[in-house]
mmCIF file of C-alpha atoms and ligand atoms in Angstrom:
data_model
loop_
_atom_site.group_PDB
_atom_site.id
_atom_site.type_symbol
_atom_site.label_atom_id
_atom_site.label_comp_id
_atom_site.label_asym_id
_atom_site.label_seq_id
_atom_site.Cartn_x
_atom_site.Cartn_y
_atom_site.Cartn_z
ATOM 1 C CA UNK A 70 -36.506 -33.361 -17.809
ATOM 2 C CA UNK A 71 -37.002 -32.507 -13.894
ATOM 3 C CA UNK A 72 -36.086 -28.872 -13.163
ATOM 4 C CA UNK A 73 -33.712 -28.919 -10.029
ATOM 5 C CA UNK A 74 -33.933 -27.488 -6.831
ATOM 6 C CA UNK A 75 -30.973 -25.635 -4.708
ATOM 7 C CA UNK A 76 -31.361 -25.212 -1.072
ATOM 8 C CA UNK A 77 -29.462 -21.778 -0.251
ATOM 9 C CA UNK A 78 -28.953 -21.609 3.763
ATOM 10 C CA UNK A 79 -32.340 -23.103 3.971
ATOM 11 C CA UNK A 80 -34.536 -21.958 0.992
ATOM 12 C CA UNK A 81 -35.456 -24.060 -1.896
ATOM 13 C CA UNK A 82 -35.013 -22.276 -5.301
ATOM 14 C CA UNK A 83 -36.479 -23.919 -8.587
ATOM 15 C CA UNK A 84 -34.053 -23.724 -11.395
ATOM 16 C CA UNK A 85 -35.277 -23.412 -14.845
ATOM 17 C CA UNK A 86 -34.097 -25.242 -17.220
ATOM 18 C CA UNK A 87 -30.999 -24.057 -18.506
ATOM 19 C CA UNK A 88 -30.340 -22.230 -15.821
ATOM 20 C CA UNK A 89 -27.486 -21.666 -13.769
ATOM 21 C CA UNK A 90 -27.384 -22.089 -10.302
ATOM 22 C CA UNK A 91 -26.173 -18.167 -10.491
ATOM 23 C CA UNK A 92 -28.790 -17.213 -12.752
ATOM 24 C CA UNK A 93 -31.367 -18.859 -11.099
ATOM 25 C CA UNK A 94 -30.863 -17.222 -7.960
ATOM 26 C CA UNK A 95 -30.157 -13.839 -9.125
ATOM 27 C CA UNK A 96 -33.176 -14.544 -10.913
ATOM 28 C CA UNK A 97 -35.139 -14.968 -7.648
ATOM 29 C CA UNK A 98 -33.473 -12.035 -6.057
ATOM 30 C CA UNK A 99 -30.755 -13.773 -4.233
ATOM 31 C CA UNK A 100 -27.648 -11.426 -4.482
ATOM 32 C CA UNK A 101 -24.660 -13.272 -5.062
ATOM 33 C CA UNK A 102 -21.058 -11.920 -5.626
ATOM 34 C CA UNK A 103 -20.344 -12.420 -9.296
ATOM 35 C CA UNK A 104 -18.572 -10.415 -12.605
ATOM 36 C CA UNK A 105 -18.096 -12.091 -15.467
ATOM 37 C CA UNK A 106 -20.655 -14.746 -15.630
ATOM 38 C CA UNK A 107 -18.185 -17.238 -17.958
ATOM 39 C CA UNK A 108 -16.202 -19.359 -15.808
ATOM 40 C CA UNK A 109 -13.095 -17.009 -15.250
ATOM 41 C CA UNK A 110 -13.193 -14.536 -12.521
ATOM 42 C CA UNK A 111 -13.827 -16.817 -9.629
ATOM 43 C CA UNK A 112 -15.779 -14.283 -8.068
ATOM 44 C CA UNK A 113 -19.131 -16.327 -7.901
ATOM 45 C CA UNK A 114 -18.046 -19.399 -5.815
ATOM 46 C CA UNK A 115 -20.186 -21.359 -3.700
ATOM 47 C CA UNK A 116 -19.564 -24.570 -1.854
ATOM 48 C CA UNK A 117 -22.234 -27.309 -1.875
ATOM 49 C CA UNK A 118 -22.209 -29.065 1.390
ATOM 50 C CA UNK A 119 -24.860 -31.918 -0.568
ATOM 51 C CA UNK A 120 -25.247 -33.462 -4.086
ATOM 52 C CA UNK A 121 -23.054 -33.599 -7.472
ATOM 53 C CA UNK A 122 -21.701 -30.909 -8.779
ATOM 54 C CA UNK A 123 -20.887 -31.369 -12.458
ATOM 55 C CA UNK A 124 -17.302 -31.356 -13.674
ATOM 56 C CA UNK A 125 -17.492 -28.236 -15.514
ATOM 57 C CA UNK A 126 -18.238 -25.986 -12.470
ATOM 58 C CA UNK A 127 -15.007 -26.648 -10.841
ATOM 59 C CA UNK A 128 -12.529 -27.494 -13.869
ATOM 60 C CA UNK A 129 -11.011 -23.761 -13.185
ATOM 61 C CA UNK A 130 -10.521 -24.022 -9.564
ATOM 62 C CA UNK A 131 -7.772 -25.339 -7.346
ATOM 63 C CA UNK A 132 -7.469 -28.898 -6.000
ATOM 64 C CA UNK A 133 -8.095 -28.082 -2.112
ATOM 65 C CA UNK A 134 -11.025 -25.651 -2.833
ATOM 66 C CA UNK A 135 -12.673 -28.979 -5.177
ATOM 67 C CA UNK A 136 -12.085 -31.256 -2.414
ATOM 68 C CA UNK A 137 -14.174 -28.895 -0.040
ATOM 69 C CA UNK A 138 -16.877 -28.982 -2.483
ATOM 70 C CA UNK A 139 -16.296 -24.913 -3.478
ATOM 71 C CA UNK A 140 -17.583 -24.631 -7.510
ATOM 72 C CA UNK A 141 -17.833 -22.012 -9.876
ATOM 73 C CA UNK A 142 -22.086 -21.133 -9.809
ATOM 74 C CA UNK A 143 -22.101 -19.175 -13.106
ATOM 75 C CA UNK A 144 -21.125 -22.347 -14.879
ATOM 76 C CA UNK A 145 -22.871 -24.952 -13.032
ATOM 77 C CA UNK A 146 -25.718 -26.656 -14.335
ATOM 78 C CA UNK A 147 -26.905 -29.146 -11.655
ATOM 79 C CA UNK A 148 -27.690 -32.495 -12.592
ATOM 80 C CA UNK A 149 -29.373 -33.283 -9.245
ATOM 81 C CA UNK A 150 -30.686 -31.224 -6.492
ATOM 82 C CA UNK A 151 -28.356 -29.418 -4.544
ATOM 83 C CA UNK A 152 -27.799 -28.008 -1.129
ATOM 84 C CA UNK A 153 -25.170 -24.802 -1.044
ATOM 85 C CA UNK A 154 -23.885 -22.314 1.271
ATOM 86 C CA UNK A 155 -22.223 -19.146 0.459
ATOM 87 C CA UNK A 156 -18.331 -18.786 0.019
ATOM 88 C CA UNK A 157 -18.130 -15.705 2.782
ATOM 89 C CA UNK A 158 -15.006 -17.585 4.294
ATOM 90 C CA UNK A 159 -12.817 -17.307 1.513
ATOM 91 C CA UNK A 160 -13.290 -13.429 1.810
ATOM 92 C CA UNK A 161 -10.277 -11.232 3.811
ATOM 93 C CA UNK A 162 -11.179 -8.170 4.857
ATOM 94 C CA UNK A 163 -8.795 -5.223 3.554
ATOM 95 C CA UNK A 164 -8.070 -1.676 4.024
ATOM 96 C CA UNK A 165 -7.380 1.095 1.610
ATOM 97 C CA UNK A 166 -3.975 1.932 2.495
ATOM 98 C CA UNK A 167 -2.754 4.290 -0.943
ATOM 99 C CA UNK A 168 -4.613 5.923 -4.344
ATOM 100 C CA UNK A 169 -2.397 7.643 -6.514
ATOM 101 C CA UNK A 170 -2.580 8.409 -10.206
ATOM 102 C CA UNK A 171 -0.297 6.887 -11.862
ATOM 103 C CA UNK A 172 -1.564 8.569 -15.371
ATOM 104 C CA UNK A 173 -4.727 9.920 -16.464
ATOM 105 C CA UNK A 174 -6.720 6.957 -16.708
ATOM 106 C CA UNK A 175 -4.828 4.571 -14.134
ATOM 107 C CA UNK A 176 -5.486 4.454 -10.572
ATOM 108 C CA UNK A 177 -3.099 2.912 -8.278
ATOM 109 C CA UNK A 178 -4.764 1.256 -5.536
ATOM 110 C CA UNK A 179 -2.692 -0.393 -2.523
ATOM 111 C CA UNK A 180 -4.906 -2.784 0.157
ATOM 112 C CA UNK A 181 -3.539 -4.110 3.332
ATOM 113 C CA UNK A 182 -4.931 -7.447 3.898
ATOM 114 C CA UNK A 183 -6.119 -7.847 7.190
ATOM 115 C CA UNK A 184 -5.044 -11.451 7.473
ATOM 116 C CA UNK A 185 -2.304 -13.197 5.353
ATOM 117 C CA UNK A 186 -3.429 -12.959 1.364
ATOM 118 C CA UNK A 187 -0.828 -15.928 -0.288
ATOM 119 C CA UNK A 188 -0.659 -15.338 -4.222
ATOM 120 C CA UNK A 189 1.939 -15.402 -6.726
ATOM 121 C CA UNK A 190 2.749 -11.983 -8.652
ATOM 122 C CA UNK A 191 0.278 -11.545 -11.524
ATOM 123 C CA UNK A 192 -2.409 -13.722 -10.395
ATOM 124 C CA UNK A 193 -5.650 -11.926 -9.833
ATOM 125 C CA UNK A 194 -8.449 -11.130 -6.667
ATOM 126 C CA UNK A 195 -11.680 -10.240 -6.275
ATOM 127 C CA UNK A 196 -12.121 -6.844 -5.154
ATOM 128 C CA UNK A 197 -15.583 -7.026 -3.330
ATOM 129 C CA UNK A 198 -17.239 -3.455 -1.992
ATOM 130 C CA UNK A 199 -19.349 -3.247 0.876
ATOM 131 C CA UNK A 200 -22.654 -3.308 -1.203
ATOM 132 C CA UNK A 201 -21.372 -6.747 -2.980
ATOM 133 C CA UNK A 202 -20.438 -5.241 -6.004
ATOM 134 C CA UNK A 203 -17.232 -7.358 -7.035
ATOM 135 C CA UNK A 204 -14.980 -7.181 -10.029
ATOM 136 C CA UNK A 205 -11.356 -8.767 -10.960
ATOM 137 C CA UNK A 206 -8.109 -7.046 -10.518
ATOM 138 C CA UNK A 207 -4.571 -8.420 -11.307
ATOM 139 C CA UNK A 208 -1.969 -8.078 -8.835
ATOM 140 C CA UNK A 209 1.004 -6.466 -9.443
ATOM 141 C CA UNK A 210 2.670 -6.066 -6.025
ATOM 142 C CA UNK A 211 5.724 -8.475 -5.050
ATOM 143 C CA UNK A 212 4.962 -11.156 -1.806
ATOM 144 C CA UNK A 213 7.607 -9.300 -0.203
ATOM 145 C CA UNK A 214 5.868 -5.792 -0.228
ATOM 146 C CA UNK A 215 3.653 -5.423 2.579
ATOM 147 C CA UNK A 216 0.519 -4.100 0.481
ATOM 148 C CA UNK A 217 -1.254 -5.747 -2.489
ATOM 149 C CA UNK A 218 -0.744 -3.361 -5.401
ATOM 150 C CA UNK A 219 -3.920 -3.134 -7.820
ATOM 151 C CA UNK A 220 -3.716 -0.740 -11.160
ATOM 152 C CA UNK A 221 -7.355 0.369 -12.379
ATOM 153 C CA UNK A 222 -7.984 1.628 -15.653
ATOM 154 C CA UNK A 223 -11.038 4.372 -15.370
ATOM 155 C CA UNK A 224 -13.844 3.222 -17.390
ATOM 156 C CA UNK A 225 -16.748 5.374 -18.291
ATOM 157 C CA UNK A 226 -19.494 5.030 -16.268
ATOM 158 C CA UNK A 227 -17.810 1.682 -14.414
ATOM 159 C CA UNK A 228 -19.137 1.076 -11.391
ATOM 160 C CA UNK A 229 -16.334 -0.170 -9.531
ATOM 161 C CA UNK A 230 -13.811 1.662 -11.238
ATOM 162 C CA UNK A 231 -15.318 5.285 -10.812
ATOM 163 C CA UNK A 232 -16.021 4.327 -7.504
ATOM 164 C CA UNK A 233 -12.158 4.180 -6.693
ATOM 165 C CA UNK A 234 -11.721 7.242 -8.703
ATOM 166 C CA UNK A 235 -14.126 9.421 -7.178
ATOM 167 C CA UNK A 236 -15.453 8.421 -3.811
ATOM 168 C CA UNK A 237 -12.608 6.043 -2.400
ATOM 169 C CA UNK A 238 -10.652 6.791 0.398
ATOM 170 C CA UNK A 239 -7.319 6.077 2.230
ATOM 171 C CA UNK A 240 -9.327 3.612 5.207
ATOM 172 C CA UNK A 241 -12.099 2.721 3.501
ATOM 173 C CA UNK A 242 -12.757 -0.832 4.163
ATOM 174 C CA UNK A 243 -13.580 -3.355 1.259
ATOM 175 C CA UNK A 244 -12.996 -7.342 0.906
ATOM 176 C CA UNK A 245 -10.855 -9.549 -1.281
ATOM 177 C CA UNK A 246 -11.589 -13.173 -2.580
ATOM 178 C CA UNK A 247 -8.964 -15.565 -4.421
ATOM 179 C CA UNK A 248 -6.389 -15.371 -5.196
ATOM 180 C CA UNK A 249 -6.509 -17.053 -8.388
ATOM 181 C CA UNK A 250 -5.312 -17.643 -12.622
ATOM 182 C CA UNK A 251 -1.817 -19.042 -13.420
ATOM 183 C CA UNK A 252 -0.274 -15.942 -15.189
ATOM 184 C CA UNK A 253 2.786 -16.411 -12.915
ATOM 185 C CA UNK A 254 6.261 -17.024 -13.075
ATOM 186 C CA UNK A 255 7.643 -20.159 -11.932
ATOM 187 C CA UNK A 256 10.965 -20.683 -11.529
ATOM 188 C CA UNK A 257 13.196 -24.025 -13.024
ATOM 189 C CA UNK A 258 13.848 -23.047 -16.429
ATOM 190 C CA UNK A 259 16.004 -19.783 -15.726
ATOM 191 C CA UNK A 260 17.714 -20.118 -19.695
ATOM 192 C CA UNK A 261 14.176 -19.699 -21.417
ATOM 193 C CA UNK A 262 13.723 -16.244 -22.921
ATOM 194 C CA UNK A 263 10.677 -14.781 -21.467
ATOM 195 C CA UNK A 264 8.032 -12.408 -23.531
ATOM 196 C CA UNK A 265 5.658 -10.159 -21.484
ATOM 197 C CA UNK A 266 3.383 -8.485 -23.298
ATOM 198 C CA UNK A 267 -0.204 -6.093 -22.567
ATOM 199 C CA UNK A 268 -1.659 -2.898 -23.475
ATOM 200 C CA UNK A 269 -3.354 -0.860 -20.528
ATOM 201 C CA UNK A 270 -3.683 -2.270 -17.224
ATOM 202 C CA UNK A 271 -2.485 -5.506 -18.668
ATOM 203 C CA UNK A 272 1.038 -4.163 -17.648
ATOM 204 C CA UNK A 273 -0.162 -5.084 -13.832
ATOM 205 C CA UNK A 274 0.549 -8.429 -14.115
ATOM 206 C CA UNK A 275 3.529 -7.887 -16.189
ATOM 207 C CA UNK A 276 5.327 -5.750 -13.952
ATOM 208 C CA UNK A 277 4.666 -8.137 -11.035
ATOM 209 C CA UNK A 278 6.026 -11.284 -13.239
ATOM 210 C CA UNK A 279 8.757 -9.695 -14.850
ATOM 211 C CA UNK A 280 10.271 -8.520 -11.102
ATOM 212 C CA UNK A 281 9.333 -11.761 -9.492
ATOM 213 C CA UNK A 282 11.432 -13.271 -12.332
ATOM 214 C CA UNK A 283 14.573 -10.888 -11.868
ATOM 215 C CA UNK A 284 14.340 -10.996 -8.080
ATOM 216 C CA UNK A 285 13.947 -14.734 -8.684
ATOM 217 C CA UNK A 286 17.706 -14.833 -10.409
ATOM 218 C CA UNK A 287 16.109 -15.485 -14.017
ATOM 219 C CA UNK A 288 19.236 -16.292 -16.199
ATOM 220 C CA UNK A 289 17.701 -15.374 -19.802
ATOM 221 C CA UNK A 290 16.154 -12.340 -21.590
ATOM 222 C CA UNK A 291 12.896 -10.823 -20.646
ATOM 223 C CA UNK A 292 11.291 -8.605 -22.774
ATOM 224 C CA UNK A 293 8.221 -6.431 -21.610
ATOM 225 C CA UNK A 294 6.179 -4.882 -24.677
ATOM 226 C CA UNK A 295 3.450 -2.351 -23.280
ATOM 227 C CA UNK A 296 1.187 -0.989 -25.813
ATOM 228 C CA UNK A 297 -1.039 1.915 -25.303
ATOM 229 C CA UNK A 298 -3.029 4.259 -27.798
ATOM 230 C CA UNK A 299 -1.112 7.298 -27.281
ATOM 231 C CA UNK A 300 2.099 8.092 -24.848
ATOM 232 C CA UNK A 301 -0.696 9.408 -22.050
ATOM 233 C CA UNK A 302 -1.930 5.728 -22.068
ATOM 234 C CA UNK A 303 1.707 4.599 -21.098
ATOM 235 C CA UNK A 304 2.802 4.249 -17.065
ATOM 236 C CA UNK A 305 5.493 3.097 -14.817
ATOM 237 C CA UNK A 306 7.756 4.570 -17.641
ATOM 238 C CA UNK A 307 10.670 5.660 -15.306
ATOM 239 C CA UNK A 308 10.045 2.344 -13.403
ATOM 240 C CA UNK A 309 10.539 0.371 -16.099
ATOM 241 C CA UNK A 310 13.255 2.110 -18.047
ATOM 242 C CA UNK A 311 15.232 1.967 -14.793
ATOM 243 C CA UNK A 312 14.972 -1.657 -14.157
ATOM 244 C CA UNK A 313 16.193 -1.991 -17.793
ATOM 245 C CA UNK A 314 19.083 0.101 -16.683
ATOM 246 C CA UNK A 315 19.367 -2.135 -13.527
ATOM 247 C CA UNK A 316 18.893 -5.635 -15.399
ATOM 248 C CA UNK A 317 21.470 -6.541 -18.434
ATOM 249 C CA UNK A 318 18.953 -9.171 -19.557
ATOM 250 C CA UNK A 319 15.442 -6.744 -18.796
ATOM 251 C CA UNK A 320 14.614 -5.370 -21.972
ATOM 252 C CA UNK A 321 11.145 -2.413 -21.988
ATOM 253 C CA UNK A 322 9.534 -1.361 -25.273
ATOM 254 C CA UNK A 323 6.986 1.366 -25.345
ATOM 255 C CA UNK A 324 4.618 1.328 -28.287
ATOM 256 C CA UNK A 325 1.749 3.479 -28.792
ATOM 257 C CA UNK A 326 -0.711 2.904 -32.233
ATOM 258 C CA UNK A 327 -0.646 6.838 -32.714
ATOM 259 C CA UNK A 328 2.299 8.785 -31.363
ATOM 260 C CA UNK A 329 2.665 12.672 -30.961
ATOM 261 C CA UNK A 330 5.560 14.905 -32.921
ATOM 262 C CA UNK A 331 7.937 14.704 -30.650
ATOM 263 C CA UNK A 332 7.769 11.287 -28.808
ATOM 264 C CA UNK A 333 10.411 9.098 -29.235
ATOM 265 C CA UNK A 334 8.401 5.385 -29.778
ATOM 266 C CA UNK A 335 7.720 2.818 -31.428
ATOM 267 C CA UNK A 336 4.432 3.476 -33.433
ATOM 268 C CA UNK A 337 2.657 0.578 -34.615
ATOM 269 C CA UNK A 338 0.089 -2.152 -32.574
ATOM 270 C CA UNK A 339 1.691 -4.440 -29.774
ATOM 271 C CA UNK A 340 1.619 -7.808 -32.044
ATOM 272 C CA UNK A 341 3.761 -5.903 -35.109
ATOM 273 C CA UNK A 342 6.087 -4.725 -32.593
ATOM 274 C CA UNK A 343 6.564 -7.259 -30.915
ATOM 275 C CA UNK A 344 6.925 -9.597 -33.852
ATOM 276 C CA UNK A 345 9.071 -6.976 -35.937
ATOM 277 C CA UNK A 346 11.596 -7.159 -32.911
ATOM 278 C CA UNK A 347 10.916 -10.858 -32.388
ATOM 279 C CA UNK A 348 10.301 -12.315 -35.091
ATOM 280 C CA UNK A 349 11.193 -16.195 -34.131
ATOM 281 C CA UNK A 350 10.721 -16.826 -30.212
ATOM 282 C CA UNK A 351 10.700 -20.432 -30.618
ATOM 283 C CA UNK A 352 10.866 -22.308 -27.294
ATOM 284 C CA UNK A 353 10.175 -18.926 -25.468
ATOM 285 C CA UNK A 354 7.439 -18.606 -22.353
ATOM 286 C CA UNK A 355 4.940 -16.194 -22.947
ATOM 287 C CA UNK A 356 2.557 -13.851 -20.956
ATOM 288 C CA UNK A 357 0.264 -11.943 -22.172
ATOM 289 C CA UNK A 358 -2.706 -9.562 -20.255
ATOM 290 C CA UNK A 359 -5.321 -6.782 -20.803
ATOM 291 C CA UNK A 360 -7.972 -6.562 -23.686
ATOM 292 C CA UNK A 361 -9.610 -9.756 -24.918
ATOM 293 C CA UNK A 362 -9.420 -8.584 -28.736
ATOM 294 C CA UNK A 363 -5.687 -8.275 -28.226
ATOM 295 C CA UNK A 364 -4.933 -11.264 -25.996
ATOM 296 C CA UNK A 365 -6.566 -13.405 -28.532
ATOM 297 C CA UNK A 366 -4.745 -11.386 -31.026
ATOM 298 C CA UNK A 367 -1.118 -12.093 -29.159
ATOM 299 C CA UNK A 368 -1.369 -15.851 -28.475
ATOM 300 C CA UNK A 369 -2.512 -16.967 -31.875
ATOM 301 C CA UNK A 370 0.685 -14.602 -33.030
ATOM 302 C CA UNK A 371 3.039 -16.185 -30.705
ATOM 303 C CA UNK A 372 1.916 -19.764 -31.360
ATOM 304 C CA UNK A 373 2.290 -19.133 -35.092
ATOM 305 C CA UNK A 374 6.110 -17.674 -34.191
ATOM 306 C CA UNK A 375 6.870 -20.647 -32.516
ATOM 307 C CA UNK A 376 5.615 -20.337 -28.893
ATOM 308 C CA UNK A 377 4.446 -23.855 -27.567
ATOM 309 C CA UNK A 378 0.880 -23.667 -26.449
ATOM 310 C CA UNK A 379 1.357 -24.731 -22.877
ATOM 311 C CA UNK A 380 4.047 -21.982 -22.938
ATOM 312 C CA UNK A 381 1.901 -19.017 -22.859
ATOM 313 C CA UNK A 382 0.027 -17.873 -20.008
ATOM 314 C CA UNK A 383 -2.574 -15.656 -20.861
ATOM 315 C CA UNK A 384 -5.507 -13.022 -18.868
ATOM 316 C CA UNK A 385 -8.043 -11.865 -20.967
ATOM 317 C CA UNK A 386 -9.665 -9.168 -18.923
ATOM 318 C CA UNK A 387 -13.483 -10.011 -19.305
ATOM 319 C CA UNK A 388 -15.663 -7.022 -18.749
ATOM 320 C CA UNK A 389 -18.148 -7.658 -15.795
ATOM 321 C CA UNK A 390 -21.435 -8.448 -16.928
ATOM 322 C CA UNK A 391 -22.700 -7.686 -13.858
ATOM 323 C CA UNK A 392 -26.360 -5.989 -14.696
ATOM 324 C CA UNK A 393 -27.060 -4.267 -11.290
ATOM 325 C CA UNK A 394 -26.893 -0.376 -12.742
ATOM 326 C CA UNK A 395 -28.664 -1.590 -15.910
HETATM 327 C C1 FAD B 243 -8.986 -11.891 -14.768
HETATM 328 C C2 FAD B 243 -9.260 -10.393 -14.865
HETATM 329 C C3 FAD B 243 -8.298 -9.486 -14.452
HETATM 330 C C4 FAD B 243 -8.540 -8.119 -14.561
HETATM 331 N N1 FAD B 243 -7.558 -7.248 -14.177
HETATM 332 C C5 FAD B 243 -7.754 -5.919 -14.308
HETATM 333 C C6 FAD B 243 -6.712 -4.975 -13.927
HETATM 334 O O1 FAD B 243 -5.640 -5.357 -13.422
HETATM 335 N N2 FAD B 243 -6.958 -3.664 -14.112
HETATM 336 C C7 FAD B 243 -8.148 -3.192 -14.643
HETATM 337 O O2 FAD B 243 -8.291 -1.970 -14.804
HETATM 338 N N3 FAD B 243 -9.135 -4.067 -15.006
HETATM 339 C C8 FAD B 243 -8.979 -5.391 -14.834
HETATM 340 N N4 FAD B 243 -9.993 -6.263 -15.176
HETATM 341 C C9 FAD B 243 -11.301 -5.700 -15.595
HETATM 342 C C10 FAD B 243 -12.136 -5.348 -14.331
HETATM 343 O O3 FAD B 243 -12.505 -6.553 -13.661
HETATM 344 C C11 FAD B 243 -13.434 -4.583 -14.624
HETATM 345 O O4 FAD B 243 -14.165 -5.229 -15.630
HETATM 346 C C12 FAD B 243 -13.169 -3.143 -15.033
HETATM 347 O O5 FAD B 243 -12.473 -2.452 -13.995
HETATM 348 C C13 FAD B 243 -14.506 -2.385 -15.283
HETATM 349 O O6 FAD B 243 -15.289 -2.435 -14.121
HETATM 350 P P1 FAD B 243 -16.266 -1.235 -13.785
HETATM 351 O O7 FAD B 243 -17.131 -1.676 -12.638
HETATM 352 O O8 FAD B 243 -15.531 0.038 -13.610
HETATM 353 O O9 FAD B 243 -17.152 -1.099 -15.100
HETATM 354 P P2 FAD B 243 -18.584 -1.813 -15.359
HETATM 355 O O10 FAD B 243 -19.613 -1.143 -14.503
HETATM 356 O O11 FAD B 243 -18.419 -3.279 -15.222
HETATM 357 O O12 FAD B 243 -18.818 -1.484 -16.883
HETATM 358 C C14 FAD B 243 -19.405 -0.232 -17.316
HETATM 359 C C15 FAD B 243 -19.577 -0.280 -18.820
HETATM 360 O O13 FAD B 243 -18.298 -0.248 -19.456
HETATM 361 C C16 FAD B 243 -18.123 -1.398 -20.275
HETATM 362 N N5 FAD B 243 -16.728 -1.845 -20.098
HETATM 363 C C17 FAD B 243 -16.217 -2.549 -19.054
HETATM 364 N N6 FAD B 243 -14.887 -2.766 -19.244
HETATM 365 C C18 FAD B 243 -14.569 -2.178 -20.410
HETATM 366 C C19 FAD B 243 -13.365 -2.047 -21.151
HETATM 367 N N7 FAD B 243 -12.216 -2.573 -20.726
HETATM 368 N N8 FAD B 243 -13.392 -1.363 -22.313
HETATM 369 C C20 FAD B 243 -14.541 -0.803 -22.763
HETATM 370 N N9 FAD B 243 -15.727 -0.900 -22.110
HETATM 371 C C21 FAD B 243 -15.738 -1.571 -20.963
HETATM 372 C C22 FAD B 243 -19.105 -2.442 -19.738
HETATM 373 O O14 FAD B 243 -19.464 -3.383 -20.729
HETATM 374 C C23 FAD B 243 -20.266 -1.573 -19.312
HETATM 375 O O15 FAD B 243 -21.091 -1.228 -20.408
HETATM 376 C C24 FAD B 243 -9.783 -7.632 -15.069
HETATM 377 C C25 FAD B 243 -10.767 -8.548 -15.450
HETATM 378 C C26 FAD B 243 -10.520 -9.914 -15.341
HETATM 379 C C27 FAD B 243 -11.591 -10.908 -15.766
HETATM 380 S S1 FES B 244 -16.409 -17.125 -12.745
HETATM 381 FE FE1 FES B 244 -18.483 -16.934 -12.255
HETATM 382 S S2 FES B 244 -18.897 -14.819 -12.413
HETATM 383 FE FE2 FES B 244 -16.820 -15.010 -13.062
#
């Protein structure tokens, strides 16, 4: 079988064979903007301005970025040669308008967009650093806040996310890419119950869907089930307890898998909580964010309860595997 060639802004690069177009040019010491090297983040798109690209590298993207020839290079094994260009123009260049701890281990981070950034609440960007070094965040800001509201969990040793711990500051320039994922609330069927549920950061999204959804008028219950080890791993507490006060049909539960002597929660992991206060959300829409383990965990739960498949909306957040400090 021939091994293909890609022409990046004028150089030919041999692929090898099974090789992505990502892989081969990292391989070759081409840089390119990527995270979790599976077909999710978005974060390594390229456009080909000649040749096929095969279905599978642009199955995850949107219509009008397929049309323009943009595809996903971590998953695209060409069939034929190929000429590409980078995807700088999808990139928006953003300041570093707030950090504030919102607990031990989460960061909140609020950008201004230099130029208008469309999303829906709960989708996710690429957050891009000057150096290139580019991971996935959710968004939980509303459209009609002027920032874009990131929450970062601090990771040990995490490149990105000790960066914005330690060294950030208010001004500091980076870029964002996207945005993109459909773990977003869409309005039409106000009289569905609605079940958010995430431990750790996964309550970005959450937040952001479960106020687009009140602000939105959204006629049935919403429940919001944010796990965390212990209470310190728990955030936007008051936040949430006083749109429950706010909302007659916004309902927050709290869990933690070990809790101290004195806390008043629910002890147990997310799934028995949920389903021990649940137990039959047949018909329901689902959304659930945050660890892999336990968003696998969640959805198979929920589809045994009776939540439809195409009802749940679901962001698994994929660790980078993004080797440049290894
Ligand atoms: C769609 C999507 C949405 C995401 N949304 C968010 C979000 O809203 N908030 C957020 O905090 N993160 C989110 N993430 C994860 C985020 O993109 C980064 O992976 C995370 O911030 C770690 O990056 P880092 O550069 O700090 O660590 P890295 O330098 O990438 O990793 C350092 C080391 O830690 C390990 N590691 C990475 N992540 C974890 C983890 N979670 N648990 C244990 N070990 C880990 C790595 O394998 C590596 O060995 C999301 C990911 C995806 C795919
Ligand atoms: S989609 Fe390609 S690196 Fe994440």
């Amino acid at each position: 079988m021939k091994n293909h060639t890609v022409c990046y802004l004028g150089n030919n690069f041999s692929l090898q064979a099974g090789e992505s177009v990502l892989e081969g040019l990292l391989r070759q010491g081409i840089d390119i903007p990527h995270s979790c090297r599976s077909g999710v983040c978005q974060s390594c798109l390229m456009r080909a301005s000649n040749g096929n690209i095969p279905e599978r590298a642009q199955r995850a993207i949107k219509e009008t970025l397929k049309r323009q020839g943009y595809f996903l290079s971590c998953v695209c094994y060409p069939e034929s040669d190929l000429e590409i260009v980078s995807s700088e123009e999808l990139r928006t260049r953003a300041e570093i308008a707030e950090l504030y701890r919102l607990s031990n281990t989460v960061l909140l981070v609020r950008l201004l967009p230099q130029t208008t950034f469309d999303y829906f609440p709960g989708q996710f960007l690429s957050l891009i650093r000057e150096d290139g070094l580019t991971r996935s965040y959710s968004i939980a800001s509303q459209t009609s806040e002027p920032f874009l509201e990131l929450h970062i969990r601090k990771i040990a040793n995490g490149e990105m996310s000790s960066w914005l711990f330690e060294q950030a500051r208010v001004g500091d320039k980076v870029y964002i890419q996207g945005p993109a994922g459909s773990c977003f609330y869409l309005p039409g069927r106000p009289q569905q119950p609605l079940v958010l549920a995430g431990t750790g950061t996964g309550l970005a999204p959450l937040y952001a869907i479960a106020r687009d959804a009140l602000s939105q008028k959204h006629k049935a219950d919403i429940w919001l089930f944010h796990g965390a080890v212990t209470q310190d791993g728990l955030y936007l507490v008051e936040e949430l307890e006083s749109l429950s006060r706010d909302y007659a049909n916004f309902n927050y539960y709290p869990s933690v898998l070990e809790a101290g002597a004195d806390a008043d929660l629910q002890v147990g992991s997310i799934d028995q909580v949920l389903l021990a206060t649940l137990p039959k959300p047949i018909g329901w829409r689902a959304f659930v964010c945050g660890s892999p383990d336990i968003v696998d965990i969640l959805k198979k739960k929920l589809f045994i309860a009776g939540v439809s498949m195409k009802d749940i909306y679901a962001d698994a957040f994929l660790p980078s595997q993004n080797n440049r400090s290894s």
